[in-house]
Coordinates of C-alpha atoms in Angstrom, one line a residue:
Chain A
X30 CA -1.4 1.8 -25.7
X31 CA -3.8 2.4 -28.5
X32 CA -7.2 4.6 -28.0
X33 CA -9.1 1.7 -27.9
X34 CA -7.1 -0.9 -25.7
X35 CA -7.8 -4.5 -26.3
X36 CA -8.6 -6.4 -22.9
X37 CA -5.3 -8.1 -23.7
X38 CA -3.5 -4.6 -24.1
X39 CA -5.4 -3.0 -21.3
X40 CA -4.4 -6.1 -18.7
X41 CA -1.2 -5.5 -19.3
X42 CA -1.1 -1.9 -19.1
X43 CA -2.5 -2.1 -15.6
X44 CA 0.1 -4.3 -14.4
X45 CA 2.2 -2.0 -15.6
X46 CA 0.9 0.6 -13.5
X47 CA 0.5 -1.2 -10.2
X48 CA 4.6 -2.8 -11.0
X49 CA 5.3 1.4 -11.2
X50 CA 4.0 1.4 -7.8
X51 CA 6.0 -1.4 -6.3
X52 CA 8.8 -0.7 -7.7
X53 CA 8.5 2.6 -6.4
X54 CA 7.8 1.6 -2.8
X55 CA 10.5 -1.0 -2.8
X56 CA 13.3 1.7 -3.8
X57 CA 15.3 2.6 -0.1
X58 CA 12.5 -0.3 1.4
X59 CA 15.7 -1.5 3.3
X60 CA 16.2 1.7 5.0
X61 CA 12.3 2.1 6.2
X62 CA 12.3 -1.2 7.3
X63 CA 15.7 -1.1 9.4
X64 CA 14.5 2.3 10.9
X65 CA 11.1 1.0 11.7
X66 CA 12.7 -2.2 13.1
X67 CA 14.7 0.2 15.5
X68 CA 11.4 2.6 16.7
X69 CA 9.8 -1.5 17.2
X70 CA 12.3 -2.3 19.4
X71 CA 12.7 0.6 21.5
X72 CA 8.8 0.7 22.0
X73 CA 9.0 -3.4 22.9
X74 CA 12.0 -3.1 24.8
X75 CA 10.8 0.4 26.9
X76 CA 8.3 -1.8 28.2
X77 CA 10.4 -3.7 30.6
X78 CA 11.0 -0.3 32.2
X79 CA 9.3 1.4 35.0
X80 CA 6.9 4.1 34.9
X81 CA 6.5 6.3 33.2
X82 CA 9.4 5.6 31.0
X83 CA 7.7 2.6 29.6
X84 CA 5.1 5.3 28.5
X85 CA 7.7 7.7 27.4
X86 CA 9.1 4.3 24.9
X87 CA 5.2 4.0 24.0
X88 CA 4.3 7.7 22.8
X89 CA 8.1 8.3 21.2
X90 CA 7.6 5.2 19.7
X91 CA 4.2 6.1 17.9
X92 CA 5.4 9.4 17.5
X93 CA 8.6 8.4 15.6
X94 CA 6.4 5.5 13.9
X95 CA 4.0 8.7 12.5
X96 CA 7.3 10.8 11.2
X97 CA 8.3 8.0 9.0
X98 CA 5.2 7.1 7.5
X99 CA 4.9 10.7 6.9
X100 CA 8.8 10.7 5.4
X101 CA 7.9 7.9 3.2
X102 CA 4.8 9.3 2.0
X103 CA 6.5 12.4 0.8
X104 CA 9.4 10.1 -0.3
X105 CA 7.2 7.9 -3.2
X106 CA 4.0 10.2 -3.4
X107 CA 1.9 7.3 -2.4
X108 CA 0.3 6.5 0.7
X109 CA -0.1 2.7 2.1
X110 CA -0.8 1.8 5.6
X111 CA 0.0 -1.8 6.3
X112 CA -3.3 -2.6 6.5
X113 CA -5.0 -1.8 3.9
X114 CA -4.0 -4.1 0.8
X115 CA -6.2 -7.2 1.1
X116 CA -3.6 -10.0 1.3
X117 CA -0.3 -8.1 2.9
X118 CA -3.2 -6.9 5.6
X119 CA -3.5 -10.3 7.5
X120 CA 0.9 -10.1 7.7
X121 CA 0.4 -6.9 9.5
X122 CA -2.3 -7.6 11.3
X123 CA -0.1 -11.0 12.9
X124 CA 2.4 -8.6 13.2
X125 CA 0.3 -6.4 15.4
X126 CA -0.7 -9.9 17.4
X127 CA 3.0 -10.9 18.3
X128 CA 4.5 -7.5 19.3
X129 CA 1.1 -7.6 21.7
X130 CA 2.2 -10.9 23.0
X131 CA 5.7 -10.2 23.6
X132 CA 4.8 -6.9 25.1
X133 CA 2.1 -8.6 28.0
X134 CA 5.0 -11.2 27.8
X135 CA 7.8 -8.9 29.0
X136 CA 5.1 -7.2 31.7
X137 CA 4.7 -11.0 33.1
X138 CA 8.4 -11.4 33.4
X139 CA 8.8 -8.1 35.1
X140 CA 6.3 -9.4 37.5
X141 CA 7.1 -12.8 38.0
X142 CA 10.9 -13.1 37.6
X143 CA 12.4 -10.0 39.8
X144 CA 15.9 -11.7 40.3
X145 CA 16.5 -11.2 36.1
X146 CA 17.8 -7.5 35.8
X147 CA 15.8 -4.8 34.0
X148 CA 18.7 -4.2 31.4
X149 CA 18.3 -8.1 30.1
X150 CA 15.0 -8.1 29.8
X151 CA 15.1 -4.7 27.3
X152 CA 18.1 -6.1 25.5
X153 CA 16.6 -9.0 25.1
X154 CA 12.9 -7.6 24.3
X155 CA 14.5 -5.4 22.0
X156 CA 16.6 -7.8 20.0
X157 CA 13.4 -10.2 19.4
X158 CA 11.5 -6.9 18.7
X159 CA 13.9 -5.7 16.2
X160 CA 14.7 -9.1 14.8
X161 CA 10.0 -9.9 14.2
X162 CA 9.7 -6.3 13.0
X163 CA 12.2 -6.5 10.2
X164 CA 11.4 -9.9 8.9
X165 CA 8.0 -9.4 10.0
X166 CA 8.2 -6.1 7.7
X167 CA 10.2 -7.8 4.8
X168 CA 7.0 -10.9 4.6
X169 CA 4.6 -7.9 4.0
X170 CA 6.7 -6.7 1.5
X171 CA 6.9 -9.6 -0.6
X172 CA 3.0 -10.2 0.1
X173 CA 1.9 -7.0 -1.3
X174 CA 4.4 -7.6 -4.4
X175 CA 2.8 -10.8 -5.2
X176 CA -0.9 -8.7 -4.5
X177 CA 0.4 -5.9 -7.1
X178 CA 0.4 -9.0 -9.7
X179 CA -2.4 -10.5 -9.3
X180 CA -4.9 -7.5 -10.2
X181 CA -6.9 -7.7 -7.0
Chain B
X28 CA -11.9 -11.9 -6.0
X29 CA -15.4 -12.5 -6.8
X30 CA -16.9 -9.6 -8.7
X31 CA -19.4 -9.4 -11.3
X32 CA -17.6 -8.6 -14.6
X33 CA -18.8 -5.2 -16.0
X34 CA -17.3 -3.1 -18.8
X35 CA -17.0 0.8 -17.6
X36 CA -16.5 3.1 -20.7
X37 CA -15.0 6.1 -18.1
X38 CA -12.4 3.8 -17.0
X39 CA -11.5 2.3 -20.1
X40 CA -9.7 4.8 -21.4
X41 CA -6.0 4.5 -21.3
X42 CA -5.0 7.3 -19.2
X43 CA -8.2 6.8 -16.8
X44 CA -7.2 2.9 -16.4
X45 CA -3.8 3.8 -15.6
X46 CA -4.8 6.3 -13.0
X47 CA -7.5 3.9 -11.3
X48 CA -4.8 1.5 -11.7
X49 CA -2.2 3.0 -9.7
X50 CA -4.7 4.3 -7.1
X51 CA -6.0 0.4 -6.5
X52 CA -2.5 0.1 -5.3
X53 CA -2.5 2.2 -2.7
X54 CA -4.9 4.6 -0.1
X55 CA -3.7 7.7 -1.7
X56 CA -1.2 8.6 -4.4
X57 CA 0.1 12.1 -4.7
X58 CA -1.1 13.9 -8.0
X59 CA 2.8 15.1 -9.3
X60 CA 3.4 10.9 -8.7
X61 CA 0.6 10.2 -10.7
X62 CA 1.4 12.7 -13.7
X63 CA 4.9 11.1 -13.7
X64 CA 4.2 7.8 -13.8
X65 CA 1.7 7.7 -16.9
X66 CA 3.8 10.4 -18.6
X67 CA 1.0 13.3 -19.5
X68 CA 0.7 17.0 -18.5
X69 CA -1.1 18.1 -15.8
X70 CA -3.5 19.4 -17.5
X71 CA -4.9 16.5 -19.0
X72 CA -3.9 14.8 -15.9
X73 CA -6.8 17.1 -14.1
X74 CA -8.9 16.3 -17.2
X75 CA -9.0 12.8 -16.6
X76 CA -9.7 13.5 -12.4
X77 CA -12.4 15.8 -13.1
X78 CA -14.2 12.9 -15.1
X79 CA -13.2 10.5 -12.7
X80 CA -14.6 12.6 -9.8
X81 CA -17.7 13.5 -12.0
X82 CA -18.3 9.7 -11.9
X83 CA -17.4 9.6 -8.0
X84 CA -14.7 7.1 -8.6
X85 CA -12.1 9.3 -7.1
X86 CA -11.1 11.7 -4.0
X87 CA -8.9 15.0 -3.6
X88 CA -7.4 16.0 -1.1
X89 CA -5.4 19.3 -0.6
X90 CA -2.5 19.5 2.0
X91 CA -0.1 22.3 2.7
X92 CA 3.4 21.1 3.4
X93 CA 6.2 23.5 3.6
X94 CA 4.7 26.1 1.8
X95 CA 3.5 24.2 -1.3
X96 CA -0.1 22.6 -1.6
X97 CA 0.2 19.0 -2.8
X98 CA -3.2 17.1 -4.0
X99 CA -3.6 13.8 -3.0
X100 CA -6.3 11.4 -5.0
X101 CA -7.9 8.9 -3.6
X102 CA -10.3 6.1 -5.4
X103 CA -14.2 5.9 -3.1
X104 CA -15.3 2.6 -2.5
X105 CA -17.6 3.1 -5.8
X106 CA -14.0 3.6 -7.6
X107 CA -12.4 0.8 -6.1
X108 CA -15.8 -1.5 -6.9
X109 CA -16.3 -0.1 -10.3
X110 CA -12.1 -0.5 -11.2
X111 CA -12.0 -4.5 -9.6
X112 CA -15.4 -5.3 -11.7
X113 CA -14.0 -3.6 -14.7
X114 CA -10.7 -5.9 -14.2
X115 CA -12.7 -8.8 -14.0
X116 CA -14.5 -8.4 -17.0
X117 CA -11.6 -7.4 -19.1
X118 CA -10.0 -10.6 -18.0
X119 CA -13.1 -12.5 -18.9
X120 CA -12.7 -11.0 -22.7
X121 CA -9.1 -11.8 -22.8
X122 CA -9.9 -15.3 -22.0
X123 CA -12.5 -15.9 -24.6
X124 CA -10.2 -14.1 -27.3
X125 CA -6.9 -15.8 -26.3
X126 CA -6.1 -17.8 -29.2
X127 CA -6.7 -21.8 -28.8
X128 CA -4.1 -23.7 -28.8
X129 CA -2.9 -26.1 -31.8
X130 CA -4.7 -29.0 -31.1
X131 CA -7.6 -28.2 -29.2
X132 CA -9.2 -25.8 -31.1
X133 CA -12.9 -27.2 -33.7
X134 CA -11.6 -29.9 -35.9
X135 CA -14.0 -30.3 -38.1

């Protein structure tokens, strides 16, 4: 790119850029969201558990949640919470919505249906859990792509 | 995005409008990923920060991490208003200088 970038030249040159980053957030993307898919479901499944090891599956769970953000960070040299790019934000924040649900979902069940054993409920919590985190995580993924193009 | 177009000569400049660039992309990019990705040295890598922070457009951040201090760089709100109105008004030039179509253009 010239000195003096024409608007044309200059465009270009920051889609360049923000491509650099995505491409560089979607290299191992797979592996982050399969490992975050597994911490979602051990948190959303731990809650069909008693106390306090439903609490023990909620703090490991945010604990483990932080280590990987921090691993990725270091990973790409960029930071980028789910929420903060304006479009892939609202995916994440629906995300946040239905693991809330399924969560006061599973304490209902507990409640309401003690005939179904503890170990079905996890497995199945869990599975659903696993199953909403990694699509759920894939959708932002393909959100904030589409954002890196459009300049905003 | 709505913004109201407005040229800014600070981040015009290529290296600067890669930088603010990469930093609209995320909350914080780490300065070694920065230096890579628009290929300069760090010194004129800190050349172009310290002109962006003059303007307030951007953040640093130190952090220690296994013995080694890595700076982070962040664009302000001011940054991220001044980059997105910048944008817009680049794309409004590129727009009135894209050539016309065959066709549509003044006839005569």
């Amino acid at each position: 790119m010239s000195e003096d970038p024409t608007p044309a030249e200059a465009l270009e040159a920051i889609a360049r850029s923000r491509r650099a980053v995505h491409d560089r957030v979607a290299t191992g993307g797979w592996r982050y969201d399969l490992t975050y898919a597994a911490i979602m479901a051990g948190m959303v499944g731990g809650q069909a558990l008693e106390i306090p090891f439903n609490v023990f599956a909620s703090t490991f769970g945010v604990l483990a949640l932080a280590v990987i953000f921090q691993h990725e960070s270091r990973r790409t040299g960029l930071r980028i919470t789910g929420v903060s790019p304006r479009r892939a934000r609202w995916v994440a924040i629906a995300m946040g919505l239905v693991f809330a649900a399924v969560m006061l979902g599973i304490v209902y069940l507990r409640r309401t249906a003690s005939d179904v054993p503890v170990a079905l409920i996890v497995a199945v919590a869990a599975g659903i859990a696993f199953v909403l985190a990694l699509v759920g995580s894939r959708v932002w993924r393909r959100v904030y792509r589409a954002e890196m193009g459009t300049g905003e | 995005m709505n913004r109201v177009p407005r040229f800014d000569p600070v981040i015009h400049a290529p290296g600067r409008l890669q930088i603010c660039a990469i930093l609209s992309a995320a909350d914080e990019a780490e300065f070694a990923m920065v230096r890579d990705a628009i290929a300069v040295s760090d010194s004129v890598l800190s050349k172009h920060l310290k002109q962006l922070e003059e303007a307030s457009y951007i953040k640093l951040r130190k952090q220690a991490h296994a013995g080694r201090q890595r700076t982070w760089l962040a664009l302000t709100p001011a940054g991220r208003e001044a980059f997105a109105a910048h944008v817009a008004e680049l794309t409004r030039l590129a727009a009135m200088t894209a050539p016309t179509p065959l066709g549509q253009g003044f006839s005569g």
